[in-house]
């Protein structure tokens, strides 16, 4: 099996393909940003690419830390399988001046990736790098290319991840239960569970009958509840809607 050199971009597979793309990207951002600056996240819903994602970091140290710490971690009921990406992401290529605007961009399916890495036993290591670029292409779709081609920017900084934490101290008394508001009307309990179960001590999500935009989340310790609130308060579940997380009174 051919080895994969370290890369600023990691490739994640075995993701739950029933989760909405925006929610999946926000969740991946929340997990990965702890290890360094996240430049871009690509999660496609095409037939061959569903259940897979690419996360580009600003440096290899950050991508390596994320790979080592998050590989095997469960989100939305499935353990993530993480490797380095086989090719350079668009945003990384643009930053280092190697991006080719006229080059066709294709994403590699899991089966193609296995074949390329030599699991079929018939690929030579010398030609592996070039075939990766031809098969997988650059995996990030960044704003500059979208503006050039008139495409919509789906991975801008405004659409991904938690809002900047507020500097004002909260006057709320810490509680084992969090009160979550300003949720999208169609968000499911499974999606909320996937977001909040990332923090140790998670117990369960309780929906409020007739109030689809609110929920309670219970933890076993104040430390766990505080950690979850600190990250997820202001987390954007859509481009214009950030959920609010407070201690329950």
PDB file of C-alpha atoms in Angstrom:
ATOM      1  CA  UNK A   1       0.000   0.000   0.000  1.00  0.00           C
ATOM      2  CA  UNK A   2       1.398   3.409  -0.997  1.00  0.00           C
ATOM      3  CA  UNK A   3       2.063   5.815   1.850  1.00  0.00           C
ATOM      4  CA  UNK A   4       0.368   9.203   1.921  1.00  0.00           C
ATOM      5  CA  UNK A   5       2.646  12.200   2.586  1.00  0.00           C
ATOM      6  CA  UNK A   6       1.516  14.737   5.194  1.00  0.00           C
ATOM      7  CA  UNK A   7      -0.788  17.413   3.844  1.00  0.00           C
ATOM      8  CA  UNK A   8      -2.502  20.569   5.067  1.00  0.00           C
ATOM      9  CA  UNK A   9      -5.788  18.926   4.059  1.00  0.00           C
ATOM     10  CA  UNK A  10      -7.339  15.891   5.709  1.00  0.00           C
ATOM     11  CA  UNK A  11      -9.807  13.486   4.097  1.00  0.00           C
ATOM     12  CA  UNK A  12     -12.671  12.231   6.276  1.00  0.00           C
ATOM     13  CA  UNK A  13     -14.939   9.308   5.385  1.00  0.00           C
ATOM     14  CA  UNK A  14     -17.631   7.183   7.075  1.00  0.00           C
ATOM     15  CA  UNK A  15     -19.689  10.282   7.852  1.00  0.00           C
ATOM     16  CA  UNK A  16     -23.442  10.034   8.309  1.00  0.00           C
ATOM     17  CA  UNK A  17     -24.783  11.012   4.869  1.00  0.00           C
ATOM     18  CA  UNK A  18     -28.259  11.691   6.263  1.00  0.00           C
ATOM     19  CA  UNK A  19     -27.063  14.824   8.064  1.00  0.00           C
ATOM     20  CA  UNK A  20     -27.695  18.151   6.324  1.00  0.00           C
ATOM     21  CA  UNK A  21     -24.574  19.509   4.631  1.00  0.00           C
ATOM     22  CA  UNK A  22     -24.548  22.804   6.526  1.00  0.00           C
ATOM     23  CA  UNK A  23     -24.912  21.068   9.888  1.00  0.00           C
ATOM     24  CA  UNK A  24     -22.162  18.595   9.003  1.00  0.00           C
ATOM     25  CA  UNK A  25     -19.795  21.387   7.975  1.00  0.00           C
ATOM     26  CA  UNK A  26     -20.509  23.375  11.131  1.00  0.00           C
ATOM     27  CA  UNK A  27     -19.902  20.294  13.287  1.00  0.00           C
ATOM     28  CA  UNK A  28     -16.625  19.467  11.539  1.00  0.00           C
ATOM     29  CA  UNK A  29     -15.529  23.070  11.953  1.00  0.00           C
ATOM     30  CA  UNK A  30     -16.298  22.983  15.668  1.00  0.00           C
ATOM     31  CA  UNK A  31     -14.200  19.837  16.066  1.00  0.00           C
ATOM     32  CA  UNK A  32     -11.273  20.822  13.842  1.00  0.00           C
ATOM     33  CA  UNK A  33     -10.802  24.451  14.850  1.00  0.00           C
ATOM     34  CA  UNK A  34      -9.459  23.276  18.214  1.00  0.00           C
ATOM     35  CA  UNK A  35      -6.307  22.078  16.413  1.00  0.00           C
ATOM     36  CA  UNK A  36      -5.582  25.102  14.232  1.00  0.00           C
ATOM     37  CA  UNK A  37      -6.914  27.567  11.705  1.00  0.00           C
ATOM     38  CA  UNK A  38      -9.434  25.970   9.329  1.00  0.00           C
ATOM     39  CA  UNK A  39      -9.253  27.448   5.812  1.00  0.00           C
ATOM     40  CA  UNK A  40     -12.030  25.550   4.080  1.00  0.00           C
ATOM     41  CA  UNK A  41     -14.397  22.596   4.420  1.00  0.00           C
ATOM     42  CA  UNK A  42     -15.815  20.697   1.456  1.00  0.00           C
ATOM     43  CA  UNK A  43     -18.656  18.213   1.993  1.00  0.00           C
ATOM     44  CA  UNK A  44     -20.459  17.108  -1.157  1.00  0.00           C
ATOM     45  CA  UNK A  45     -23.783  15.324  -1.467  1.00  0.00           C
ATOM     46  CA  UNK A  46     -23.102  13.679  -4.848  1.00  0.00           C
ATOM     47  CA  UNK A  47     -23.580   9.918  -5.129  1.00  0.00           C
ATOM     48  CA  UNK A  48     -19.888   9.042  -5.133  1.00  0.00           C
ATOM     49  CA  UNK A  49     -18.842  11.623  -2.519  1.00  0.00           C
ATOM     50  CA  UNK A  50     -21.574  11.388   0.119  1.00  0.00           C
ATOM     51  CA  UNK A  51     -20.350  10.484   3.579  1.00  0.00           C
ATOM     52  CA  UNK A  52     -16.993  12.129   2.861  1.00  0.00           C
ATOM     53  CA  UNK A  53     -15.424  15.535   3.492  1.00  0.00           C
ATOM     54  CA  UNK A  54     -12.188  17.481   3.147  1.00  0.00           C
ATOM     55  CA  UNK A  55     -10.885  19.941   5.756  1.00  0.00           C
ATOM     56  CA  UNK A  56      -8.036  22.300   4.807  1.00  0.00           C
ATOM     57  CA  UNK A  57      -5.820  23.760   7.559  1.00  0.00           C
ATOM     58  CA  UNK A  58      -3.344  26.634   7.465  1.00  0.00           C
ATOM     59  CA  UNK A  59      -0.400  24.310   8.212  1.00  0.00           C
ATOM     60  CA  UNK A  60       0.569  20.648   8.378  1.00  0.00           C
ATOM     61  CA  UNK A  61       1.078  20.739  12.147  1.00  0.00           C
ATOM     62  CA  UNK A  62      -2.608  21.549  12.631  1.00  0.00           C
ATOM     63  CA  UNK A  63      -3.855  18.961  10.133  1.00  0.00           C
ATOM     64  CA  UNK A  64      -1.654  16.289  11.723  1.00  0.00           C
ATOM     65  CA  UNK A  65      -2.930  17.081  15.212  1.00  0.00           C
ATOM     66  CA  UNK A  66      -6.538  16.910  14.008  1.00  0.00           C
ATOM     67  CA  UNK A  67      -5.915  13.611  12.223  1.00  0.00           C
ATOM     68  CA  UNK A  68      -4.344  12.000  15.272  1.00  0.00           C
ATOM     69  CA  UNK A  69      -6.895  13.257  17.780  1.00  0.00           C
ATOM     70  CA  UNK A  70     -10.105  12.907  15.769  1.00  0.00           C
ATOM     71  CA  UNK A  71      -9.518   9.682  13.843  1.00  0.00           C
ATOM     72  CA  UNK A  72     -12.040   7.158  15.168  1.00  0.00           C
ATOM     73  CA  UNK A  73     -14.090   9.740  17.044  1.00  0.00           C
ATOM     74  CA  UNK A  74     -17.843   9.312  16.682  1.00  0.00           C
ATOM     75  CA  UNK A  75     -20.060  12.050  15.292  1.00  0.00           C
ATOM     76  CA  UNK A  76     -23.691  11.496  14.405  1.00  0.00           C
ATOM     77  CA  UNK A  77     -23.360   7.851  15.431  1.00  0.00           C
ATOM     78  CA  UNK A  78     -20.379   6.917  13.222  1.00  0.00           C
ATOM     79  CA  UNK A  79     -16.614   6.853  13.882  1.00  0.00           C
ATOM     80  CA  UNK A  80     -14.701   9.121  11.528  1.00  0.00           C
ATOM     81  CA  UNK A  81     -11.970   7.564   9.393  1.00  0.00           C
ATOM     82  CA  UNK A  82      -9.353  10.227   8.660  1.00  0.00           C
ATOM     83  CA  UNK A  83      -6.300  10.304   6.391  1.00  0.00           C
ATOM     84  CA  UNK A  84      -4.273  12.975   4.670  1.00  0.00           C
ATOM     85  CA  UNK A  85      -5.792  14.137   1.383  1.00  0.00           C
ATOM     86  CA  UNK A  86      -4.043  12.913  -1.749  1.00  0.00           C
ATOM     87  CA  UNK A  87      -3.939  16.310  -3.438  1.00  0.00           C
ATOM     88  CA  UNK A  88      -3.597  19.944  -2.511  1.00  0.00           C
ATOM     89  CA  UNK A  89      -6.844  21.801  -1.823  1.00  0.00           C
ATOM     90  CA  UNK A  90      -7.777  24.816  -3.919  1.00  0.00           C
ATOM     91  CA  UNK A  91      -7.352  27.302  -1.110  1.00  0.00           C
ATOM     92  CA  UNK A  92      -3.900  25.967  -0.208  1.00  0.00           C
ATOM     93  CA  UNK A  93      -2.881  26.077  -3.880  1.00  0.00           C
ATOM     94  CA  UNK A  94      -4.100  29.653  -4.152  1.00  0.00           C
ATOM     95  CA  UNK A  95      -2.136  30.632  -1.057  1.00  0.00           C
ATOM     96  CA  UNK A  96       1.120  29.175  -2.373  1.00  0.00           C
ATOM     97  CA  UNK A  97       0.611  30.302  -5.985  1.00  0.00           C
ATOM     98  CA  UNK A  98       0.205  26.864  -7.602  1.00  0.00           C
ATOM     99  CA  UNK A  99      -3.539  27.013  -8.297  1.00  0.00           C
ATOM    100  CA  UNK A 100      -4.610  26.386 -11.927  1.00  0.00           C
ATOM    101  CA  UNK A 101      -7.875  28.096 -12.793  1.00  0.00           C
ATOM    102  CA  UNK A 102      -8.373  26.211 -16.083  1.00  0.00           C
ATOM    103  CA  UNK A 103      -7.667  22.768 -14.678  1.00  0.00           C
ATOM    104  CA  UNK A 104     -10.762  20.526 -14.340  1.00  0.00           C
ATOM    105  CA  UNK A 105     -11.650  19.683 -10.758  1.00  0.00           C
ATOM    106  CA  UNK A 106     -12.855  16.240  -9.779  1.00  0.00           C
ATOM    107  CA  UNK A 107     -13.320  14.595  -6.410  1.00  0.00           C
ATOM    108  CA  UNK A 108     -12.231  11.023  -5.853  1.00  0.00           C
ATOM    109  CA  UNK A 109     -14.621   8.419  -4.497  1.00  0.00           C
ATOM    110  CA  UNK A 110     -13.562   6.106  -1.689  1.00  0.00           C
ATOM    111  CA  UNK A 111     -13.173   3.217  -4.151  1.00  0.00           C
ATOM    112  CA  UNK A 112     -10.990   5.264  -6.481  1.00  0.00           C
ATOM    113  CA  UNK A 113      -8.897   6.365  -3.529  1.00  0.00           C
ATOM    114  CA  UNK A 114      -8.258   2.770  -2.456  1.00  0.00           C
ATOM    115  CA  UNK A 115      -7.240   1.827  -5.983  1.00  0.00           C
ATOM    116  CA  UNK A 116      -4.910   4.789  -6.172  1.00  0.00           C
ATOM    117  CA  UNK A 117      -3.232   3.900  -2.888  1.00  0.00           C
ATOM    118  CA  UNK A 118      -2.312   0.493  -4.274  1.00  0.00           C
ATOM    119  CA  UNK A 119      -4.929  -1.713  -2.596  1.00  0.00           C
ATOM    120  CA  UNK A 120      -5.526  -3.297  -6.018  1.00  0.00           C
ATOM    121  CA  UNK A 121      -1.807  -3.956  -6.323  1.00  0.00           C
ATOM    122  CA  UNK A 122      -1.237  -2.433  -9.756  1.00  0.00           C
ATOM    123  CA  UNK A 123      -0.210   1.210  -9.204  1.00  0.00           C
ATOM    124  CA  UNK A 124       3.430   2.290  -9.128  1.00  0.00           C
ATOM    125  CA  UNK A 125       4.565   4.711  -6.439  1.00  0.00           C
ATOM    126  CA  UNK A 126       6.453   6.880  -8.952  1.00  0.00           C
ATOM    127  CA  UNK A 127       3.311   7.808 -10.894  1.00  0.00           C
ATOM    128  CA  UNK A 128       1.040   7.989  -7.879  1.00  0.00           C
ATOM    129  CA  UNK A 129       1.345  11.729  -7.343  1.00  0.00           C
ATOM    130  CA  UNK A 130       0.348  12.651 -10.899  1.00  0.00           C
ATOM    131  CA  UNK A 131      -2.565  10.205 -10.961  1.00  0.00           C
ATOM    132  CA  UNK A 132      -3.825  11.620  -7.676  1.00  0.00           C
ATOM    133  CA  UNK A 133      -3.948  15.092  -9.142  1.00  0.00           C
ATOM    134  CA  UNK A 134      -5.756  13.869 -12.252  1.00  0.00           C
ATOM    135  CA  UNK A 135      -8.277  11.723 -10.351  1.00  0.00           C
ATOM    136  CA  UNK A 136      -9.004  13.697  -7.243  1.00  0.00           C
ATOM    137  CA  UNK A 137      -8.185  17.213  -8.374  1.00  0.00           C
ATOM    138  CA  UNK A 138      -8.105  19.994  -5.835  1.00  0.00           C
ATOM    139  CA  UNK A 139     -10.696  19.355  -3.163  1.00  0.00           C
ATOM    140  CA  UNK A 140     -11.462  22.871  -1.936  1.00  0.00           C
ATOM    141  CA  UNK A 141     -13.944  25.210  -3.654  1.00  0.00           C
ATOM    142  CA  UNK A 142     -12.972  28.716  -2.576  1.00  0.00           C
ATOM    143  CA  UNK A 143     -14.410  32.149  -3.071  1.00  0.00           C
ATOM    144  CA  UNK A 144     -11.970  33.378  -5.724  1.00  0.00           C
ATOM    145  CA  UNK A 145     -12.861  30.611  -8.190  1.00  0.00           C
ATOM    146  CA  UNK A 146     -16.586  31.006  -7.542  1.00  0.00           C
ATOM    147  CA  UNK A 147     -16.437  34.722  -8.211  1.00  0.00           C
ATOM    148  CA  UNK A 148     -14.550  34.079 -11.450  1.00  0.00           C
ATOM    149  CA  UNK A 149     -17.054  31.495 -12.654  1.00  0.00           C
ATOM    150  CA  UNK A 150     -20.189  33.159 -11.229  1.00  0.00           C
ATOM    151  CA  UNK A 151     -20.758  30.376  -8.725  1.00  0.00           C
ATOM    152  CA  UNK A 152     -22.172  30.855  -5.258  1.00  0.00           C
ATOM    153  CA  UNK A 153     -19.714  30.834  -2.363  1.00  0.00           C
ATOM    154  CA  UNK A 154     -20.779  27.998  -0.069  1.00  0.00           C
ATOM    155  CA  UNK A 155     -17.777  27.908   2.231  1.00  0.00           C
ATOM    156  CA  UNK A 156     -17.182  31.509   3.272  1.00  0.00           C
ATOM    157  CA  UNK A 157     -16.081  32.287   6.796  1.00  0.00           C
ATOM    158  CA  UNK A 158     -19.526  33.743   7.534  1.00  0.00           C
ATOM    159  CA  UNK A 159     -21.222  30.414   6.970  1.00  0.00           C
ATOM    160  CA  UNK A 160     -19.010  28.078   8.965  1.00  0.00           C
ATOM    161  CA  UNK A 161     -18.540  27.546  12.666  1.00  0.00           C
ATOM    162  CA  UNK A 162     -19.286  29.309  15.899  1.00  0.00           C
ATOM    163  CA  UNK A 163     -19.520  33.048  16.240  1.00  0.00           C
ATOM    164  CA  UNK A 164     -16.772  34.984  17.997  1.00  0.00           C
ATOM    165  CA  UNK A 165     -17.281  34.472  21.755  1.00  0.00           C
ATOM    166  CA  UNK A 166     -18.708  37.441  23.597  1.00  0.00           C
ATOM    167  CA  UNK A 167     -16.327  39.164  25.979  1.00  0.00           C
ATOM    168  CA  UNK A 168     -18.944  40.113  28.537  1.00  0.00           C
ATOM    169  CA  UNK A 169     -19.161  37.791  31.511  1.00  0.00           C
ATOM    170  CA  UNK A 170     -22.380  35.871  31.884  1.00  0.00           C
ATOM    171  CA  UNK A 171     -24.441  36.570  34.954  1.00  0.00           C
ATOM    172  CA  UNK A 172     -26.162  33.180  34.700  1.00  0.00           C
ATOM    173  CA  UNK A 173     -25.642  30.644  37.460  1.00  0.00           C
ATOM    174  CA  UNK A 174     -23.994  27.466  36.072  1.00  0.00           C
ATOM    175  CA  UNK A 175     -26.382  24.567  35.663  1.00  0.00           C
ATOM    176  CA  UNK A 176     -26.274  20.917  34.579  1.00  0.00           C
ATOM    177  CA  UNK A 177     -28.955  21.760  32.008  1.00  0.00           C
ATOM    178  CA  UNK A 178     -28.528  24.064  29.036  1.00  0.00           C
ATOM    179  CA  UNK A 179     -31.400  25.964  27.449  1.00  0.00           C
ATOM    180  CA  UNK A 180     -30.986  26.168  23.668  1.00  0.00           C
ATOM    181  CA  UNK A 181     -33.004  28.665  21.617  1.00  0.00           C
ATOM    182  CA  UNK A 182     -33.141  30.185  18.126  1.00  0.00           C
ATOM    183  CA  UNK A 183     -32.990  26.769  16.485  1.00  0.00           C
ATOM    184  CA  UNK A 184     -34.126  26.153  12.886  1.00  0.00           C
ATOM    185  CA  UNK A 185     -37.682  24.850  12.882  1.00  0.00           C
ATOM    186  CA  UNK A 186     -36.730  21.676  10.996  1.00  0.00           C
ATOM    187  CA  UNK A 187     -33.724  20.639  13.071  1.00  0.00           C
ATOM    188  CA  UNK A 188     -34.007  17.133  14.510  1.00  0.00           C
ATOM    189  CA  UNK A 189     -33.115  15.782  17.935  1.00  0.00           C
ATOM    190  CA  UNK A 190     -30.481  13.553  16.298  1.00  0.00           C
ATOM    191  CA  UNK A 191     -28.680  16.573  14.864  1.00  0.00           C
ATOM    192  CA  UNK A 192     -28.718  18.355  18.229  1.00  0.00           C
ATOM    193  CA  UNK A 193     -27.454  15.200  19.904  1.00  0.00           C
ATOM    194  CA  UNK A 194     -24.598  15.044  17.415  1.00  0.00           C
ATOM    195  CA  UNK A 195     -23.559  18.586  18.282  1.00  0.00           C
ATOM    196  CA  UNK A 196     -23.778  18.335  22.075  1.00  0.00           C
ATOM    197  CA  UNK A 197     -22.562  14.770  22.613  1.00  0.00           C
ATOM    198  CA  UNK A 198     -19.048  15.869  21.610  1.00  0.00           C
ATOM    199  CA  UNK A 199     -18.575  16.996  25.213  1.00  0.00           C
ATOM    200  CA  UNK A 200     -17.973  14.525  28.014  1.00  0.00           C
ATOM    201  CA  UNK A 201     -20.830  13.965  30.401  1.00  0.00           C
ATOM    202  CA  UNK A 202     -23.577  14.443  27.818  1.00  0.00           C
ATOM    203  CA  UNK A 203     -26.845  12.771  28.873  1.00  0.00           C
ATOM    204  CA  UNK A 204     -29.618  13.655  26.440  1.00  0.00           C
ATOM    205  CA  UNK A 205     -31.542  16.295  24.494  1.00  0.00           C
ATOM    206  CA  UNK A 206     -35.112  17.137  25.544  1.00  0.00           C
ATOM    207  CA  UNK A 207     -37.371  18.799  23.009  1.00  0.00           C
ATOM    208  CA  UNK A 208     -40.176  21.117  24.089  1.00  0.00           C
ATOM    209  CA  UNK A 209     -43.600  20.121  22.696  1.00  0.00           C
ATOM    210  CA  UNK A 210     -44.871  22.793  20.330  1.00  0.00           C
ATOM    211  CA  UNK A 211     -41.573  24.713  20.490  1.00  0.00           C
ATOM    212  CA  UNK A 212     -39.395  23.389  17.683  1.00  0.00           C
ATOM    213  CA  UNK A 213     -36.941  26.277  18.026  1.00  0.00           C
ATOM    214  CA  UNK A 214     -36.062  25.391  21.635  1.00  0.00           C
ATOM    215  CA  UNK A 215     -34.587  22.464  23.543  1.00  0.00           C
ATOM    216  CA  UNK A 216     -32.951  21.444  26.810  1.00  0.00           C
ATOM    217  CA  UNK A 217     -29.617  19.605  26.959  1.00  0.00           C
ATOM    218  CA  UNK A 218     -28.587  17.757  30.121  1.00  0.00           C
ATOM    219  CA  UNK A 219     -25.033  16.995  31.316  1.00  0.00           C
ATOM    220  CA  UNK A 220     -23.600  15.058  34.230  1.00  0.00           C
ATOM    221  CA  UNK A 221     -21.275  17.818  35.429  1.00  0.00           C
ATOM    222  CA  UNK A 222     -21.082  21.599  35.470  1.00  0.00           C
ATOM    223  CA  UNK A 223     -17.681  21.413  33.748  1.00  0.00           C
ATOM    224  CA  UNK A 224     -19.179  19.578  30.762  1.00  0.00           C
ATOM    225  CA  UNK A 225     -22.156  21.914  30.505  1.00  0.00           C
ATOM    226  CA  UNK A 226     -19.876  24.946  30.706  1.00  0.00           C
ATOM    227  CA  UNK A 227     -17.549  23.598  28.016  1.00  0.00           C
ATOM    228  CA  UNK A 228     -20.433  22.907  25.639  1.00  0.00           C
ATOM    229  CA  UNK A 229     -21.996  26.304  26.258  1.00  0.00           C
ATOM    230  CA  UNK A 230     -18.692  28.087  25.727  1.00  0.00           C
ATOM    231  CA  UNK A 231     -18.244  26.625  22.234  1.00  0.00           C
ATOM    232  CA  UNK A 232     -21.790  26.236  20.955  1.00  0.00           C
ATOM    233  CA  UNK A 233     -23.350  29.501  22.118  1.00  0.00           C
ATOM    234  CA  UNK A 234     -23.568  31.480  18.883  1.00  0.00           C
ATOM    235  CA  UNK A 235     -22.906  28.412  16.687  1.00  0.00           C
ATOM    236  CA  UNK A 236     -24.387  29.027  13.236  1.00  0.00           C
ATOM    237  CA  UNK A 237     -26.706  26.287  12.025  1.00  0.00           C
ATOM    238  CA  UNK A 238     -27.410  28.340   8.908  1.00  0.00           C
ATOM    239  CA  UNK A 239     -25.808  31.357   7.266  1.00  0.00           C
ATOM    240  CA  UNK A 240     -28.016  33.821   9.163  1.00  0.00           C
ATOM    241  CA  UNK A 241     -29.175  31.911  12.236  1.00  0.00           C
ATOM    242  CA  UNK A 242     -26.975  31.350  15.294  1.00  0.00           C
ATOM    243  CA  UNK A 243     -28.372  29.288  18.127  1.00  0.00           C
ATOM    244  CA  UNK A 244     -28.263  30.665  21.656  1.00  0.00           C
ATOM    245  CA  UNK A 245     -27.140  28.480  24.554  1.00  0.00           C
ATOM    246  CA  UNK A 246     -27.709  29.542  28.164  1.00  0.00           C
ATOM    247  CA  UNK A 247     -27.813  27.849  31.546  1.00  0.00           C
ATOM    248  CA  UNK A 248     -31.296  26.670  32.451  1.00  0.00           C
ATOM    249  CA  UNK A 249     -32.703  28.316  35.565  1.00  0.00           C
TER     250      UNK A 249
END
